[in-house]
Amino acid sequence: MIFQCRISDFLRALGMGARRGGPGGGRSAGVLKERANMSFMLVVMFFAVFGLIVLTEIFLIDDRHGSNVGGTGALGGHRNGHRNGHRLIAAPDRPDYEEVGAEDYTGVKGGFDDHVGLLVKDTAEGGKPVASLADPRGLPSLPTNVESRLPHLNQSLRLTHADWLNVTNTRFKFFVYSAYYDNRANGGEGPGLIRVIGATKTRGPEQVWCRLWYNLHATGNATASITVSAKVKTIRENWNLKYSATFVICPLPKTPPETAEGPVPNAVPNSVSVVSRLKAPPAHRILIQNRPSDRPNKKEPLAVCVKPLHFEFNRVMQLIEFVELHLLLGATHVTLYNDTLGQEAGCVIRDYESRSAPGSDYPLVTLLPWHHLDMISQLEIRTEGLFAALNDCLYRSMYQFEYVAFLDLDEYIIPRHNDTIPELIRWLGKRVSTKSTGSYSFQNAFFYLQWGDDPSVKQSQTAEEAALITLRKTRRKTKLHPHKQRSKYICKPEHIVEAGNHFVWEFAPGHGTLNVPAEAAILHHYRVCEFGGDDCVKTQSIVDKTAYRYGQDLARNVRTRYAELKEKCSLPDLEPVPAAPATLTESKPQTSPLVQPASR
Ligand SMILES: *[C@@H]1O[C@H](CO)[C@@H](O)[C@H](O)[C@H]1NC(C)=O
Ligand SMILES: *[C@@H]1O[C@H](CO)[C@@H](O)[C@H](O)[C@H]1NC(C)=O
Ligand SMILES: *[C@@H]1O[C@H](CO)[C@@H](O)[C@H](O)[C@H]1NC(C)=O
Ligand SMILES: *[C@@H]1O[C@H](CO)[C@@H](O)[C@H](O)[C@H]1NC(C)=O
Ligand SMILES: *[C@@H]1O[C@H](CO)[C@@H](O)[C@H](O)[C@H]1NC(C)=O
């Protein structure tokens, strides 16, 4: 279905391109002379418009003439049409790596450099030679004499790494969140690119620029800058909504800026501002992560990424079970995003942020802010910009963790024979060649909450043990979903370019998915009937107690944690163990298993 949508976009783009590209056609004219007149008129109009564009382009940068609002608008319109038309016609779904290939520069640069060339000729009064114009490909950024006229960086701007920020002066909503250096193309050769995670209009996003800031010294505020034209690439899973998660891609120039004191100390910029108008002073400054100088020497085995928490999320027990069980499964880190969060859950997360798994260099949990994404969930953008979060987490984890799992709080990938996920992956590597494996896919199994609790819950030693969903719910749908449908995956982030919810959209060249056989591991998904109602409990089911492998350790760890946090975070009392040991005769009679409450 998604592919169909893309094709229709593509056709639409083609139509748009054709309309914009040609000077009309005068098909409607009947008389030959009338037709000739009309053609002549159209040609004149075309040149008039073109002249106007050139003029406004000059006014835009040249401050001698002041800014020209109308002109800027016309320019913006032209640019948008031209660039997006080009991008979409060339390849609606073209991978990033090709997008930054040399042949693509020719296409994009053609239009871009023509403008820059005109600018430079007109504004270089000092008679400066414009050497780089000879080869447009050697000019992937604004020339220095233009750059030096652009607004400088306001040193008091906060340096952010995870905050939704406005790109100002855009006609449609345009937000940016985080920025990552990515030099994986061409086997690490070449200057690489800066990948900004953002959100904006799904179709025809506006033209923006990346102002790249290079620190001049190891300390202090002095910066040199380079400005490049950005490519806005819509993240594929957009559900046809008005806005979607995007990558704003800033191709780095081949050479970093030269200053009077020589080249900048680090060829990769420190921070970036995304602007829609070159003359507008940058309103934010985003830290560029994953620079080679910042990458740790060794990776920890496994991290988990969870989509933004919303609806005042406050299911404390679910949260604790999720973190504690993933620790047992071999993860050392969980990334969460705070859209809206209840008081108690927030308190529990803060506590986890101050702890680390044994031997880990990272906090057990990181909570990143997710508010100020001023888009209406489901109506304007899919589930709180879920795909921006997934891809932010992918890049954030890339050089810190060998493997990353993308899961919701009601999902667990449970190995059938191995204790931990890294052990399972190692074992798979002995069975089949996993050299080119970028992701491991696990089939979904629903453990519907409407099915009754496992009888052994009554033998629970503690209320915490009895509350654990992975021990209470052991009945699951016999039939698993096929891979890619509701499946989840664990990936090697370095081999992934674009992460989706149920599968990887784009791998680094030469990598793919391994469908993990259900005998080795499946995805346990604890939820109510997916189509509403209670009819799903009539489907064929079996009892699956694989998760009991962790039962004892999990119950002990959750009990310890709950006891520690109970007072600090004002956690509620847990329900007692149902129909507990014979001594507790006053407990109320058992309800029929099929009408157990869906969740606590
Ligand atoms: C720089 O930013 C600060 C606060 O963000 C603001 O108060 C100040 O006016 C800005 N300075 C300039 C020169 O724009
Ligand atoms: C972003 O800009 C819009 C208008 O351009 C404004 O209404 C909104 O408050 C801004 N949001 C933030 C977080 O600055
Ligand atoms: C850097 O900028 C900040 C904020 O404007 C200022 O307080 C600080 O003194 C500056 N540092 C240097 C070394 O100039
Ligand atoms: C989550 O975000 C809200 C703002 O939306 C903030 O008030 C709250 O303190 C945050 N919670 C935590 C635990 O940081
Ligand atoms: C993982 O499971 C397989 C299959 O049962 C087993 O042969 C292997 O020894 C296990 N590896 C570890 C480290 O437990």
XYZ file of C-alpha atoms and ligand atoms in Angstrom:
670
model
C 0.000 0.000 0.000
C 2.794 2.364 0.914
C 4.530 1.631 -2.329
C 1.396 2.427 -4.243
C 1.267 5.783 -2.544
C 4.830 6.451 -3.475
C 4.139 5.703 -7.109
C 1.232 8.113 -7.159
C 3.502 10.757 -5.619
C 5.993 10.051 -8.285
C 3.456 10.488 -11.061
C 2.187 13.653 -9.492
C 5.712 14.941 -9.256
C 6.258 14.149 -12.905
C 3.176 16.086 -13.817
C 4.326 18.987 -11.697
C 7.762 18.895 -13.207
C 6.384 18.949 -16.703
C 4.075 21.856 -15.972
C 6.814 23.844 -14.363
C 9.577 22.862 -16.693
C 8.022 23.811 -20.022
C 6.928 27.277 -21.105
C 3.388 26.093 -21.711
C 2.529 24.795 -25.144
C -0.383 26.810 -26.461
C -2.246 23.676 -27.391
C -5.612 25.404 -27.258
C -5.001 27.807 -30.146
C -6.842 27.029 -33.279
C -5.482 29.559 -35.734
C -1.860 29.299 -36.639
C -1.096 32.978 -36.239
C -2.817 33.194 -32.920
C -0.715 30.284 -31.840
C 2.524 31.908 -32.911
C 1.573 35.076 -31.032
C 0.803 33.122 -27.962
C 4.063 31.226 -28.101
C 5.908 34.488 -28.464
C 4.066 35.901 -25.465
C 4.882 32.864 -23.401
C 8.544 33.054 -24.306
C 8.601 36.722 -23.296
C 6.847 35.865 -20.043
C 9.261 33.063 -19.386
C 12.242 35.356 -19.786
C 10.595 38.032 -17.678
C 10.032 35.565 -14.855
C 13.528 34.214 -15.193
C 14.977 37.732 -15.091
C 12.930 38.462 -12.001
C 14.275 35.347 -10.336
C 17.863 36.320 -11.091
C 17.256 39.820 -9.775
C 15.613 38.644 -6.580
C 18.430 36.205 -6.069
C 20.844 39.097 -6.109
C 18.701 41.117 -3.715
C 18.439 38.211 -1.324
C 22.115 38.027 -0.490
C 23.362 41.463 -1.330
C 22.651 43.635 1.663
C 23.455 46.792 -0.239
C 20.003 46.451 -1.710
C 18.315 45.459 1.513
C 15.957 42.537 1.796
C 13.084 42.190 -0.587
C 10.231 40.238 0.841
C 8.270 39.816 -2.364
C 11.371 38.852 -4.245
C 12.352 36.282 -1.664
C 8.958 34.706 -1.979
C 9.271 34.396 -5.716
C 12.705 32.931 -5.313
C 11.548 30.470 -2.728
C 8.781 29.334 -5.026
C 11.091 28.811 -7.904
C 13.640 26.958 -5.838
C 11.095 24.687 -4.334
C 9.638 23.774 -7.646
C 12.910 23.231 -9.293
C 14.610 21.310 -6.559
C 11.793 19.129 -5.455
C 10.815 18.464 -8.999
C 14.320 17.361 -9.655
C 14.585 15.229 -6.568
C 11.306 13.446 -7.029
C 11.686 12.897 -10.725
C 15.174 11.561 -10.312
C 14.152 9.025 -7.682
C 11.267 9.148 -5.273
C 12.743 6.453 -3.077
C 16.364 6.737 -3.849
C 18.686 5.696 -1.039
C 20.743 8.344 0.717
C 23.989 6.884 -0.372
C 23.220 7.395 -3.991
C 21.812 10.769 -3.228
C 25.189 12.061 -2.213
C 27.001 10.400 -5.088
C 28.976 12.565 -7.478
C 26.572 12.245 -10.379
C 23.797 13.645 -8.262
C 25.843 16.691 -7.414
C 25.974 17.534 -11.094
C 22.215 17.578 -11.346
C 21.525 19.503 -8.191
C 24.583 21.691 -8.447
C 23.694 22.732 -11.953
C 20.785 24.817 -10.780
C 22.349 25.809 -7.520
C 25.677 26.912 -8.871
C 24.174 28.916 -11.662
C 22.577 31.036 -9.005
C 25.673 31.227 -6.891
C 27.756 32.033 -9.918
C 25.544 34.994 -10.795
C 25.714 36.132 -7.226
C 29.445 35.985 -7.022
C 29.969 37.807 -10.294
C 27.713 40.565 -9.174
C 28.938 40.990 -5.631
C 32.663 40.348 -5.817
C 33.686 43.982 -6.159
C 37.232 43.362 -5.002
C 37.788 41.623 -8.315
C 38.347 38.381 -6.462
C 38.928 35.500 -8.832
C 36.068 33.072 -8.787
C 38.210 30.068 -9.467
C 35.925 27.362 -8.224
C 33.258 28.252 -10.740
C 35.189 26.389 -13.405
C 34.079 23.115 -11.873
C 30.650 23.343 -10.259
C 31.234 20.059 -8.483
C 34.161 21.593 -6.644
C 31.760 24.113 -5.127
C 29.382 22.206 -2.916
C 28.976 25.107 -0.495
C 28.510 28.859 -0.661
C 31.718 30.701 -1.612
C 33.563 32.356 1.255
C 32.818 35.893 0.141
C 29.112 35.105 0.282
C 29.475 33.139 3.515
C 31.209 36.047 5.231
C 28.176 38.253 4.576
C 25.722 35.872 6.218
C 24.621 36.389 9.837
C 27.091 35.091 12.376
C 26.383 32.611 15.103
C 24.888 34.176 18.230
C 27.228 32.829 20.883
C 24.563 32.793 23.560
C 22.432 30.270 21.641
C 22.002 27.090 23.650
C 23.741 24.029 22.200
C 21.085 21.279 22.104
C 21.280 17.584 21.235
C 17.661 16.439 21.673
C 15.010 19.144 21.462
C 12.318 19.924 18.946
C 13.246 23.321 17.515
C 11.563 25.590 15.008
C 13.033 26.310 11.627
C 11.825 29.901 11.407
C 10.320 31.676 8.398
C 8.922 28.561 6.786
C 5.426 28.558 5.376
C 4.679 25.102 6.771
C 5.683 23.587 10.074
C 9.312 22.572 10.021
C 11.043 21.205 13.117
C 14.475 19.785 13.748
C 15.505 17.571 16.659
C 19.044 16.202 16.514
C 22.051 15.933 14.194
C 24.487 13.114 13.386
C 27.653 12.863 11.362
C 27.420 9.995 8.862
C 30.459 8.975 6.815
C 29.426 5.441 5.926
C 28.990 6.087 2.208
C 31.757 4.893 -0.117
C 33.313 2.792 2.620
C 34.090 5.863 4.743
C 35.902 7.679 1.918
C 34.795 11.212 1.184
C 33.639 14.007 3.433
C 30.364 12.416 4.564
C 27.219 14.257 5.544
C 25.311 15.650 8.491
C 21.970 13.976 8.996
C 19.468 16.096 10.888
C 16.377 14.355 12.271
C 13.354 16.560 11.671
C 9.686 16.702 10.823
C 7.960 18.685 8.125
C 5.528 18.561 5.235
C 5.406 15.129 3.637
C 5.051 16.418 0.090
C 7.064 19.259 -1.344
C 9.006 20.154 1.796
C 10.515 23.615 1.752
C 14.057 24.365 0.704
C 16.371 24.844 3.677
C 20.051 25.487 4.258
C 22.484 24.018 6.750
C 24.792 26.482 8.440
C 27.650 24.301 9.671
C 29.720 25.645 12.562
C 33.340 24.557 13.043
C 35.132 25.345 16.279
C 38.377 27.198 15.654
C 40.028 26.076 18.876
C 39.600 23.264 21.324
C 38.139 25.781 23.784
C 36.355 29.100 23.363
C 33.511 30.209 21.161
C 35.194 31.191 17.922
C 33.700 29.427 14.923
C 34.118 29.315 11.185
C 31.117 28.439 9.084
C 30.147 26.826 5.823
C 26.677 26.858 4.351
C 25.308 24.108 2.166
C 21.991 23.521 0.520
C 20.103 20.749 2.356
C 18.194 17.850 0.880
C 14.998 17.085 2.728
C 14.271 13.379 2.556
C 10.943 12.151 3.847
C 11.199 9.094 6.067
C 9.220 6.474 4.191
C 6.681 5.411 6.779
C 4.461 8.519 6.760
C 0.983 6.962 6.466
C 0.088 9.588 3.891
C -0.379 12.256 6.542
C 0.362 15.925 5.989
C 3.572 15.915 8.017
C 6.161 13.235 8.471
C 9.518 12.535 10.004
C 12.360 13.591 7.730
C 16.085 13.515 7.331
C 17.519 16.919 6.528
C 20.732 15.941 4.783
C 23.620 18.383 4.679
C 26.392 17.107 2.365
C 29.752 18.198 3.744
C 32.123 20.014 1.409
C 35.300 18.204 0.415
C 37.461 20.654 2.360
C 36.601 22.234 5.706
C 36.912 26.031 5.969
C 40.357 27.615 5.944
C 41.010 30.448 8.345
C 43.851 32.908 8.682
C 45.426 30.481 11.153
C 45.123 27.501 8.829
C 42.570 24.694 8.628
C 40.055 24.147 11.435
C 41.208 21.557 14.001
C 38.387 19.094 13.238
C 37.224 18.534 9.671
C 33.746 17.648 10.952
C 31.650 20.601 12.144
C 30.660 20.790 15.816
C 27.141 22.083 15.389
C 24.553 22.971 12.777
C 21.675 25.411 12.350
C 18.940 24.766 9.807
C 17.602 27.981 8.257
C 15.073 28.611 5.548
C 16.496 32.016 4.602
C 20.171 32.715 4.400
C 19.737 36.222 5.736
C 17.842 35.096 8.807
C 20.026 34.818 11.907
C 20.193 31.189 13.085
C 17.714 30.631 15.920
C 19.079 27.321 17.223
C 22.325 25.398 17.367
C 22.294 21.596 17.339
C 25.260 19.528 18.496
C 26.560 17.141 15.849
C 26.880 13.669 17.382
C 28.787 10.597 16.149
C 31.843 12.549 15.030
C 34.781 10.114 14.762
C 36.553 11.936 17.599
C 33.553 11.322 19.881
C 32.944 7.634 19.154
C 33.736 5.277 22.022
C 36.412 2.622 21.536
C 34.206 -0.306 22.402
C 30.540 -1.068 22.027
C 28.228 -2.563 24.601
C 26.192 -5.507 23.316
C 22.554 -4.411 23.307
C 20.310 -1.368 23.775
C 16.554 -0.931 23.481
C 14.700 1.980 21.870
C 11.081 2.722 22.803
C 8.758 5.096 20.957
C 7.624 8.304 22.719
C 5.653 7.818 25.938
C 2.344 9.625 25.748
C -1.168 9.783 27.229
C 0.422 10.769 30.564
C 2.068 7.361 30.632
C 2.105 6.101 34.207
C 2.104 2.279 34.215
C 4.930 1.942 36.667
C 4.868 -1.857 37.000
C 4.990 -2.284 33.228
C 7.966 0.052 33.072
C 9.895 -1.704 35.830
C 9.228 -5.145 34.366
C 10.350 -3.931 30.948
C 13.640 -2.513 32.176
C 14.426 -5.379 34.562
C 13.614 -8.134 32.059
C 15.685 -6.458 29.353
C 18.593 -6.323 31.755
C 18.252 -10.100 32.141
C 18.007 -10.419 28.364
C 21.406 -8.762 27.990
C 20.567 -5.101 27.358
C 22.454 -2.391 29.230
C 20.510 0.645 28.100
C 16.947 1.750 27.326
C 16.169 5.004 25.481
C 12.784 6.589 26.221
C 11.207 9.787 24.916
C 9.050 11.979 27.145
C 6.035 13.269 25.284
C 3.780 13.224 28.321
C 4.558 11.308 31.462
C 2.836 10.729 34.787
C 4.466 11.765 38.036
C 5.234 8.270 39.370
C 6.586 6.914 36.089
C 8.737 10.037 35.749
C 10.141 9.440 39.206
C 10.943 5.785 38.433
C 12.678 6.804 35.195
C 14.742 9.467 36.963
C 15.895 6.764 39.366
C 16.884 4.426 36.524
C 18.763 7.297 34.898
C 21.021 7.420 37.934
C 21.866 3.714 37.740
C 23.929 1.607 35.346
C 23.872 -2.045 34.440
C 26.879 -3.904 35.918
C 29.987 -2.985 33.934
C 28.158 -0.528 31.675
C 29.391 2.978 30.849
C 25.871 4.244 30.235
C 22.905 4.976 32.437
C 20.367 2.180 32.475
C 17.717 4.512 31.065
C 17.928 7.778 29.151
C 14.817 9.928 28.918
C 14.887 12.494 26.134
C 12.418 15.374 25.808
C 9.864 14.992 23.040
C 7.535 17.943 23.566
C 7.220 21.021 21.357
C 6.694 18.841 18.314
C 3.728 20.992 17.469
C 1.933 18.504 15.251
C -1.283 16.720 16.027
C -0.695 13.024 16.548
C -2.463 10.707 14.062
C -4.167 13.657 12.331
C -1.068 15.476 11.087
C 1.731 13.027 11.855
C 1.865 9.336 12.745
C 1.869 8.567 16.498
C 3.805 11.454 18.038
C 6.352 11.444 15.250
C 7.256 7.845 16.064
C 9.526 7.453 13.045
C 11.612 10.458 13.992
C 12.137 8.862 17.416
C 13.074 5.461 15.975
C 15.631 6.982 13.656
C 16.965 9.364 16.280
C 17.505 6.381 18.561
C 19.120 4.404 15.748
C 21.747 7.074 15.129
C 22.168 7.961 18.797
C 22.972 4.310 19.620
C 25.080 3.637 16.531
C 28.620 3.677 17.898
C 27.758 2.831 21.483
C 25.945 -0.468 20.991
C 26.483 -3.497 18.822
C 22.764 -4.258 18.570
C 19.608 -2.218 19.042
C 16.068 -3.528 19.515
C 13.070 -1.331 18.680
C 10.239 -2.342 20.994
C 7.126 -1.069 22.702
C 6.712 -1.464 26.450
C 4.372 -4.450 25.959
C 6.786 -6.361 23.747
C 9.654 -8.739 24.518
C 11.859 -10.758 22.209
C 12.292 -13.984 24.190
C 14.876 -16.550 23.049
C 13.613 -20.098 23.343
C 16.865 -21.846 24.217
C 19.350 -19.120 25.058
C 19.396 -16.926 28.128
C 20.225 -13.623 26.487
C 19.687 -11.987 23.128
C 23.425 -11.534 22.434
C 23.882 -15.284 23.086
C 21.064 -16.042 20.671
C 22.636 -13.837 18.004
C 26.014 -15.485 18.523
C 24.413 -18.903 18.219
C 22.589 -17.882 15.020
C 25.947 -16.762 13.668
C 27.248 -20.300 14.089
C 24.283 -21.842 12.293
C 24.128 -19.537 9.276
C 26.375 -16.898 7.812
C 25.397 -13.602 9.415
C 28.211 -11.591 7.879
C 25.834 -9.521 5.785
C 23.032 -9.517 8.359
C 21.968 -5.992 9.269
C 18.807 -6.956 11.144
C 17.198 -9.970 12.807
C 13.414 -10.168 12.429
C 11.202 -11.899 15.037
C 7.645 -13.046 14.375
C 4.857 -11.558 16.471
C 2.829 -13.687 18.890
C -0.140 -12.126 20.659
C -0.567 -12.984 24.321
C -4.054 -11.499 24.633
C -4.659 -9.991 28.047
C -8.270 -11.202 27.949
C -7.093 -14.768 28.311
C -6.951 -15.884 31.933
C -3.849 -15.772 34.098
C -1.584 -18.781 34.287
C -2.675 -21.025 37.184
C 0.833 -20.909 38.648
C 0.304 -17.218 39.477
C -1.455 -18.460 42.577
C 1.825 -19.989 43.707
C 3.596 -16.636 43.464
C 5.763 -15.870 46.479
C 5.178 -12.121 46.356
C 2.718 -9.562 45.053
C 5.422 -8.288 42.690
C 5.847 -11.749 41.184
C 2.102 -12.109 40.741
C 1.959 -8.759 38.962
C 4.494 -9.632 36.251
C 2.773 -9.776 32.900
C 5.322 -12.177 31.396
C 4.496 -14.688 34.136
C 0.756 -14.053 34.349
C 0.017 -14.349 30.644
C 1.203 -17.614 29.147
C -1.561 -18.329 26.667
C -0.775 -17.109 23.182
C -2.268 -17.231 19.747
C -1.013 -20.387 18.020
C -0.623 -18.720 14.671
C 2.237 -16.266 14.447
C 2.139 -13.277 12.150
C 4.461 -13.576 9.166
C 7.670 -11.568 9.170
C 7.176 -7.846 8.440
C 3.626 -7.927 9.809
C 3.783 -6.745 13.402
C 7.201 -8.342 13.663
C 9.959 -6.476 15.457
C 13.660 -6.544 14.827
C 17.069 -6.203 16.387
C 19.603 -4.489 14.181
C 23.247 -3.611 13.915
C 22.787 0.158 13.743
C 25.924 0.739 11.692
C 24.347 -1.210 8.847
C 21.060 0.670 8.860
C 20.260 3.925 7.111
C 16.536 4.204 7.789
C 14.670 2.309 10.490
C 10.954 1.480 10.319
C 8.614 0.178 12.972
C 8.385 -3.452 11.846
C 11.321 -3.734 9.471
C 14.296 -1.801 8.154
C 13.539 0.492 5.227
C 17.080 1.029 4.070
C 20.300 -0.819 4.778
C 23.842 0.292 4.133
C 24.812 -1.404 0.860
C 25.396 -5.146 1.146
C 23.251 -5.810 4.213
C 19.856 -7.357 4.765
C 17.439 -9.036 7.164
C 17.693 -12.493 8.683
C 14.279 -13.930 9.477
C 14.858 -15.681 12.779
C 13.024 -19.037 12.886
C 10.214 -19.198 15.444
C 11.937 -22.156 17.139
C 14.802 -19.859 18.097
C 12.821 -16.847 19.345
C 9.579 -14.953 18.850
C 8.194 -11.581 19.846
C 5.913 -11.838 22.890
C 3.291 -9.127 22.555
C 1.046 -8.612 25.609
C -2.051 -6.651 24.673
C -5.826 -6.675 24.283
C -7.538 -7.774 21.067
C -6.099 -5.710 18.244
C -9.470 -5.094 16.577
C -11.282 -4.174 19.812
C -13.836 -6.303 21.630
C -13.076 -9.693 23.127
C -13.589 -11.964 20.115
C -9.883 -12.555 19.642
C -9.846 -14.937 22.611
C -11.774 -17.420 20.456
C -8.768 -17.922 18.189
C -6.706 -21.051 18.575
C -4.192 -20.736 21.373
C -1.444 -22.625 23.164
C 0.328 -22.186 26.479
C 3.858 -20.859 26.107
C 5.919 -20.608 29.281
C 9.236 -19.680 27.673
C 9.404 -16.474 29.702
C 9.414 -18.534 32.921
C 13.132 -19.014 32.366
C 13.522 -15.509 33.829
C 10.753 -15.845 36.424
C 12.801 -16.202 39.598
C 15.426 -13.568 38.800
C 12.878 -11.181 37.399
C 10.569 -11.492 40.396
C 13.461 -10.893 42.783
C 14.831 -7.867 40.901
C 11.431 -6.258 40.443
C 10.644 -6.753 44.118
C 13.891 -5.084 45.153
C 13.354 -2.149 42.826
C 9.716 -1.706 43.774
C 10.559 -1.721 47.460
C 13.286 0.885 46.939
C 11.064 3.204 44.960
C 7.759 2.687 46.724
C 8.113 5.563 49.121
C 10.387 7.772 47.043
C 8.006 7.719 44.075
C 4.731 7.195 46.008
C 4.034 3.961 44.159
C 0.661 2.316 44.792
C 0.240 -0.881 46.809
C 0.220 -3.933 44.588
C -2.745 -6.256 44.509
C -2.186 -9.304 46.697
C -1.395 -12.673 45.171
C -4.726 -14.076 43.928
C -6.246 -16.814 46.124
C -2.902 -16.927 47.801
C -1.557 -19.603 50.172
C -4.226 -21.516 52.063
C -3.685 -19.335 55.154
C -5.269 -16.345 53.438
C -8.796 -17.726 53.610
C -10.475 -14.316 53.565
C -9.448 -13.578 49.946
C -12.381 -13.194 47.635
C -13.430 -16.086 45.421
C -11.723 -16.575 42.086
C -13.374 -14.979 39.094
C -13.686 -17.081 35.982
C -10.439 -16.960 34.004
C -12.047 -15.454 30.929
C -13.241 -12.343 32.690
C -10.003 -11.384 34.359
C -9.334 -7.650 34.167
C -7.458 -6.772 31.012
C -4.634 -5.037 32.796
C -3.741 -3.464 36.065
C 21.518 36.306 21.004
O 20.576 35.500 21.688
C 20.141 36.024 22.909
C 19.239 35.041 23.607
O 19.036 33.900 22.854
C 19.432 37.347 22.675
O 19.015 37.898 23.892
C 20.373 38.305 21.960
O 19.684 39.487 21.627
C 20.921 37.664 20.702
N 21.934 38.552 20.139
C 21.914 38.918 18.869
C 23.032 39.782 18.434
O 21.037 38.566 18.103
C 7.438 27.878 16.110
O 6.995 28.859 15.198
C 5.606 29.036 15.172
C 5.288 30.050 14.112
O 6.292 30.137 13.175
C 5.120 29.501 16.531
O 3.727 29.617 16.504
C 5.538 28.475 17.583
O 5.182 28.941 18.856
C 7.012 28.248 17.516
N 7.335 27.153 18.434
C 8.381 27.162 19.212
C 8.568 25.986 20.094
O 9.169 28.087 19.227
C 31.383 32.126 24.964
O 30.065 32.642 24.921
C 29.443 32.747 26.180
C 28.022 33.210 25.970
O 27.957 34.368 25.217
C 30.246 33.723 27.061
O 29.638 33.782 28.314
C 31.661 33.219 27.183
O 32.415 34.157 27.888
C 32.263 33.020 25.821
N 33.570 32.400 25.968
C 34.655 32.856 25.364
C 35.927 32.139 25.644
O 34.615 33.808 24.612
C 8.419 15.069 30.969
O 8.065 16.216 30.240
C 7.278 17.151 30.957
C 6.966 18.298 30.032
O 6.187 17.865 28.986
C 8.023 17.656 32.164
O 7.202 18.552 32.897
C 8.401 16.470 33.037
O 9.193 16.931 34.113
C 9.196 15.468 32.222
N 9.422 14.308 33.050
C 10.623 13.906 33.383
C 10.701 12.720 34.260
O 11.606 14.471 32.985
C 21.908 -21.233 22.524
O 20.907 -22.144 22.118
C 21.379 -23.213 21.329
C 20.186 -24.040 20.872
O 19.614 -24.727 21.890
C 22.404 -24.045 22.107
O 22.894 -25.085 21.315
C 23.531 -23.119 22.546
O 24.442 -23.831 23.359
C 22.983 -21.932 23.314
N 24.073 -21.025 23.614
C 24.303 -20.595 24.846
C 25.481 -19.712 25.030
O 23.571 -20.881 25.771
